[in-house]
Amino acid sequence: CVVKQALAANKPEGLSFLEASTLGSSAVTAQTVVETHVRPGDRVLVLGGTGGVGCFVVQLAKAAGASFVAATSSQPGLVLELGADRAVDYAAEQWWDLPEFMGDENRFDVIVDLVGGKEAWKQAKLCKVVKSAWQGGRFATTTFDNPFPRMHNWFQVIRFLLPMMGRLMWTGVNKFIPAYKLTQGVVNPRNAQPKYRRLNEKFLGSESESAPLRVVLDPAGPFPFTAEGLRAGFHLQTSRHVKGKAVVELLA
């Protein structure tokens, strides 16, 4: 496989090739979200804190100076290991109902939604746990209302995109609800190398950070590069219960 030099980067020292394989998608997406939407001193809520992207968002948000990071997950222990201040086990409690997240001083500045669907945005609009746009509140998502859309013609594409595009425009006018932000981790060749260098530095660690970033691989993997292995990997991915990143090993 040959790629453009501008889109390639050296493997961070200390990472295996399997671990490094997660960086081009999940880590870059997390980096884009954090650099775009998280500011020093922010209170941040990450929905899906132990998924492939979420594991990196939690760590990068803390490294970016977030004053408080909470994350939802069915693996609350892992969330805390990654540096979150509060783990919300979504099987036992709902983030939008927790009194500790309510009140002017306790509301979140930004929610990072990595789960998708309409429920999170529906709850965020109530503005009980996240600030309104007037107060600088943001709802940043990398996912769509339907995480697994089926689009076979332009009509279906427009019908799929229209609600989200309308949401973007409406929250640009209505400042009484959080600002809706849709972000994708697409790398532009013109700024890829600076982005990769900044990310590489995070994995090397520095004096300003307590520890370099950690890569979390789902313990069910790595999956072999066989028909059976690929089916098992995709089955785990579509279950939406991946712990970290699911990877396929091309060469055993």
C-alpha positions as a printed NumPy array, in Angstrom:
array([[  0.   ,   0.   ,   0.   ],
       [  1.446,   3.373,  -1.027],
       [  0.293,   6.612,   0.598],
       [  1.193,  10.231,   0.05 ],
       [  4.178,  11.339,   2.093],
       [  2.173,  14.261,   3.489],
       [ -0.296,  11.803,   5.024],
       [  2.313,   9.514,   6.579],
       [  4.002,   9.794,   9.972],
       [  6.633,   7.951,  11.974],
       [  5.422,   5.403,  14.501],
       [  5.752,   6.827,  18.026],
       [  8.527,   5.187,  19.988],
       [  7.313,   2.712,  22.538],
       [  4.197,   1.688,  20.611],
       [  3.797,  -1.628,  18.857],
       [  2.659,  -1.656,  15.236],
       [ -0.759,  -2.878,  16.392],
       [ -1.061,   0.046,  18.8  ],
       [  0.176,   2.518,  16.202],
       [ -2.425,   1.266,  13.723],
       [ -5.13 ,   2.92 ,  15.841],
       [ -3.682,   6.408,  15.549],
       [ -4.549,   7.274,  11.955],
       [ -8.284,   7.149,  12.616],
       [ -9.255,   7.205,  16.283],
       [ -6.405,   9.273,  17.74 ],
       [ -6.503,  11.841,  14.922],
       [-10.277,  12.178,  15.266],
       [ -9.935,  12.666,  19.033],
       [ -7.176,  15.203,  18.499],
       [ -9.316,  17.159,  16.032],
       [-12.274,  17.226,  18.42 ],
       [-10.22 ,  18.346,  21.414],
       [ -8.204,  20.969,  19.563],
       [-11.385,  22.38 ,  18.015],
       [-13.778,  22.336,  20.947],
       [-12.001,  21.949,  24.305],
       [-10.519,  25.015,  25.992],
       [ -8.386,  25.296,  29.137],
       [-10.581,  25.319,  32.216],
       [-13.547,  23.638,  30.496],
       [-15.758,  21.106,  32.195],
       [-16.09 ,  18.281,  29.666],
       [-18.478,  15.339,  29.4  ],
       [-17.47 ,  12.553,  27.015],
       [-20.238,  10.201,  25.892],
       [-18.624,   6.883,  25.019],
       [-15.435,   7.353,  27.006],
       [-13.944,   3.9  ,  26.461],
       [-14.538,   3.468,  22.739],
       [-11.772,   3.75 ,  20.167],
       [-12.025,   7.548,  19.973],
       [-13.264,   8.091,  23.518],
       [-10.164,   6.643,  25.176],
       [ -8.083,   9.292,  23.418],
       [-10.562,  12.143,  23.966],
       [-10.53 ,  11.637,  27.741],
       [ -6.731,  11.764,  27.865],
       [ -6.328,  14.612,  25.385],
       [ -8.976,  16.737,  27.098],
       [ -7.08 ,  16.49 ,  30.367],
       [ -3.822,  17.288,  28.589],
       [ -5.503,  20.315,  26.949],
       [ -6.24 ,  21.801,  30.372],
       [ -9.845,  20.759,  31.   ],
       [-10.589,  21.39 ,  34.661],
       [-13.   ,  18.465,  34.956],
       [-13.617,  15.488,  32.674],
       [-16.483,  13.048,  33.122],
       [-17.184,  10.164,  30.776],
       [-19.929,   7.603,  30.273],
       [-19.028,   3.958,  29.858],
       [-19.882,   0.431,  30.881],
       [-16.228,   0.218,  31.997],
       [-16.044,   2.914,  34.71 ],
       [-12.756,   1.573,  36.034],
       [-11.042,   2.089,  32.685],
       [-12.441,   5.625,  32.425],
       [-10.787,   6.534,  35.722],
       [ -7.519,   4.849,  34.698],
       [ -7.44 ,   7.11 ,  31.623],
       [ -7.555,  10.184,  33.844],
       [-11.243,  11.097,  34.031],
       [-12.435,  12.774,  37.211],
       [-15.817,  11.05 ,  37.142],
       [-17.029,   7.848,  35.504],
       [-20.733,   7.514,  34.73 ],
       [-21.867,   3.903,  34.345],
       [-24.731,   4.314,  31.906],
       [-26.188,   0.962,  32.971],
       [-26.771,   2.366,  36.46 ],
       [-27.314,   6.111,  36.027],
       [-28.193,   8.699,  33.403],
       [-25.844,  11.653,  32.975],
       [-28.65 ,  14.14 ,  32.387],
       [-30.303,  13.305,  35.742],
       [-27.293,  13.668,  38.037],
       [-27.657,  16.613,  40.472],
       [-23.865,  16.926,  40.71 ],
       [-23.823,  18.129,  37.083],
       [-26.525,  20.751,  37.562],
       [-26.342,  24.358,  38.675],
       [-24.438,  27.224,  37.074],
       [-21.06 ,  26.199,  38.5  ],
       [-21.439,  22.487,  37.751],
       [-22.764,  22.528,  34.22 ],
       [-20.507,  21.346,  31.438],
       [-18.98 ,  23.705,  28.92 ],
       [-18.9  ,  21.03 ,  26.244],
       [-20.369,  17.595,  25.651],
       [-18.415,  15.382,  23.25 ],
       [-20.827,  12.821,  21.817],
       [-19.138,   9.723,  20.393],
       [-22.205,   7.481,  20.683],
       [-24.64 ,   8.985,  18.206],
       [-28.391,   8.779,  17.967],
       [-30.871,  11.496,  18.9  ],
       [-31.21 ,  10.947,  22.652],
       [-28.038,  12.762,  23.73 ],
       [-28.877,  15.899,  21.747],
       [-32.478,  15.752,  22.965],
       [-31.272,  15.748,  26.569],
       [-28.599,  18.392,  25.943],
       [-31.223,  20.808,  24.614],
       [-32.859,  20.874,  28.025],
       [-29.712,  22.696,  29.214],
       [-29.77 ,  21.156,  32.681],
       [-26.213,  19.865,  32.638],
       [-24.609,  21.789,  29.755],
       [-24.438,  25.54 ,  29.315],
       [-26.416,  27.369,  26.678],
       [-24.711,  28.941,  23.674],
       [-25.016,  32.33 ,  25.414],
       [-22.764,  30.912,  28.132],
       [-20.41 ,  29.257,  25.648],
       [-21.967,  25.794,  25.822],
       [-21.21 ,  23.395,  22.968],
       [-22.435,  19.971,  21.897],
       [-19.696,  18.478,  19.73 ],
       [-20.337,  15.193,  17.963],
       [-18.437,  13.005,  15.532],
       [-21.418,  10.758,  14.843],
       [-24.77 ,  10.99 ,  13.129],
       [-28.376,  10.499,  14.212],
       [-28.202,   7.048,  12.642],
       [-24.725,   5.528,  13.115],
       [-25.413,   2.908,  10.423],
       [-27.289,   4.709,   7.633],
       [-28.344,   3.071,   4.38 ],
       [-28.206,   5.499,   1.508],
       [-28.713,   4.325,  -2.056],
       [-29.791,   7.532,  -3.778],
       [-29.545,  11.313,  -3.422],
       [-32.968,  11.578,  -1.836],
       [-31.877,   9.3  ,   1.027],
       [-28.627,  11.259,   1.413],
       [-30.499,  14.571,   1.688],
       [-33.048,  13.107,   4.103],
       [-30.203,  11.77 ,   6.223],
       [-28.236,  15.034,   6.333],
       [-31.08 ,  17.55 ,   6.505],
       [-31.893,  17.252,  10.251],
       [-28.256,  17.745,  11.237],
       [-27.713,  20.623,   8.843],
       [-30.864,  22.264,  10.165],
       [-29.6  ,  21.747,  13.706],
       [-26.319,  23.469,  12.864],
       [-28.119,  26.488,  11.447],
       [-30.791,  26.682,  14.166],
       [-28.287,  26.643,  17.032],
       [-26.375,  29.389,  15.292],
       [-29.437,  31.584,  15.856],
       [-30.987,  30.163,  19.028],
       [-28.545,  30.928,  21.84 ],
       [-30.731,  29.43 ,  24.561],
       [-29.551,  25.893,  23.796],
       [-26.004,  24.564,  23.313],
       [-24.288,  25.214,  19.993],
       [-24.395,  22.045,  17.875],
       [-21.039,  21.168,  16.286],
       [-20.442,  18.279,  13.887],
       [-16.765,  17.359,  13.559],
       [-15.055,  14.707,  11.473],
       [-11.445,  13.628,  11.864],
       [-10.489,  14.156,   8.225],
       [ -6.842,  15.026,   7.715],
       [ -6.021,  17.772,   5.232],
       [ -2.678,  17.061,   3.492],
       [ -1.733,  20.736,   3.947],
       [ -1.789,  20.527,   7.757],
       [ -1.275,  16.815,   8.332],
       [  2.381,  16.918,   9.368],
       [  2.005,  19.525,  12.16 ],
       [ -1.016,  17.573,  13.442],
       [  0.954,  14.312,  13.413],
       [  3.923,  15.912,  15.188],
       [  1.705,  17.27 ,  17.965],
       [  0.079,  13.877,  18.389],
       [  3.441,  12.093,  18.411],
       [  4.625,  14.392,  21.207],
       [  1.612,  13.363,  23.279],
       [  2.661,   9.731,  23.082],
       [  6.26 ,  10.538,  23.976],
       [  5.148,  12.57 ,  26.991],
       [  6.865,  15.654,  28.348],
       [  7.62 ,  17.459,  31.572],
       [  4.253,  19.221,  31.389],
       [  2.353,  15.921,  31.288],
       [  2.207,  13.31 ,  34.01 ],
       [  2.416,  10.456,  31.513],
       [  2.327,   9.834,  27.762],
       [ -0.952,   8.851,  26.154],
       [ -2.119,   5.277,  26.479],
       [ -3.444,   3.111,  23.66 ],
       [ -6.244,   0.747,  24.65 ],
       [ -6.807,  -2.354,  22.521],
       [ -9.888,  -4.487,  23.013],
       [ -8.83 ,  -7.702,  24.772],
       [-10.843,  -9.79 ,  22.29 ],
       [ -8.281,  -8.933,  19.602],
       [ -6.166,  -8.769,  17.66 ],
       [ -8.316, -10.596,  15.158],
       [ -6.62 , -12.703,  12.458],
       [ -6.816, -11.563,   8.848],
       [ -9.173, -14.364,   7.856],
       [-12.83 , -14.427,   6.86 ],
       [-13.744, -15.678,  10.326],
       [-11.488, -13.155,  12.055],
       [-12.868, -10.237,  10.051],
       [-16.444, -11.291,  10.78 ],
       [-15.653, -11.466,  14.496],
       [-13.999,  -8.057,  14.422],
       [-16.872,  -6.387,  12.576],
       [-19.39 ,  -8.095,  14.846],
       [-17.647,  -6.607,  17.869],
       [-17.477,  -3.195,  16.2  ],
       [-21.168,  -3.132,  15.315],
       [-22.103,  -4.256,  18.833],
       [-20.924,  -0.804,  19.986],
       [-19.382,  -2.338,  23.085],
       [-15.737,  -2.217,  22.06 ],
       [-13.318,  -1.631,  24.928],
       [-10.753,   0.627,  23.293],
       [ -9.926,  -0.193,  19.687],
       [-10.653,  -3.409,  17.811],
       [ -7.75 ,  -4.273,  15.504],
       [ -7.008,  -6.859,  12.834],
       [ -3.493,  -8.248,  12.551],
       [ -2.471,  -8.673,   8.932],
       [  0.734, -10.595,   9.635],
       [  0.796, -12.996,  12.548]])
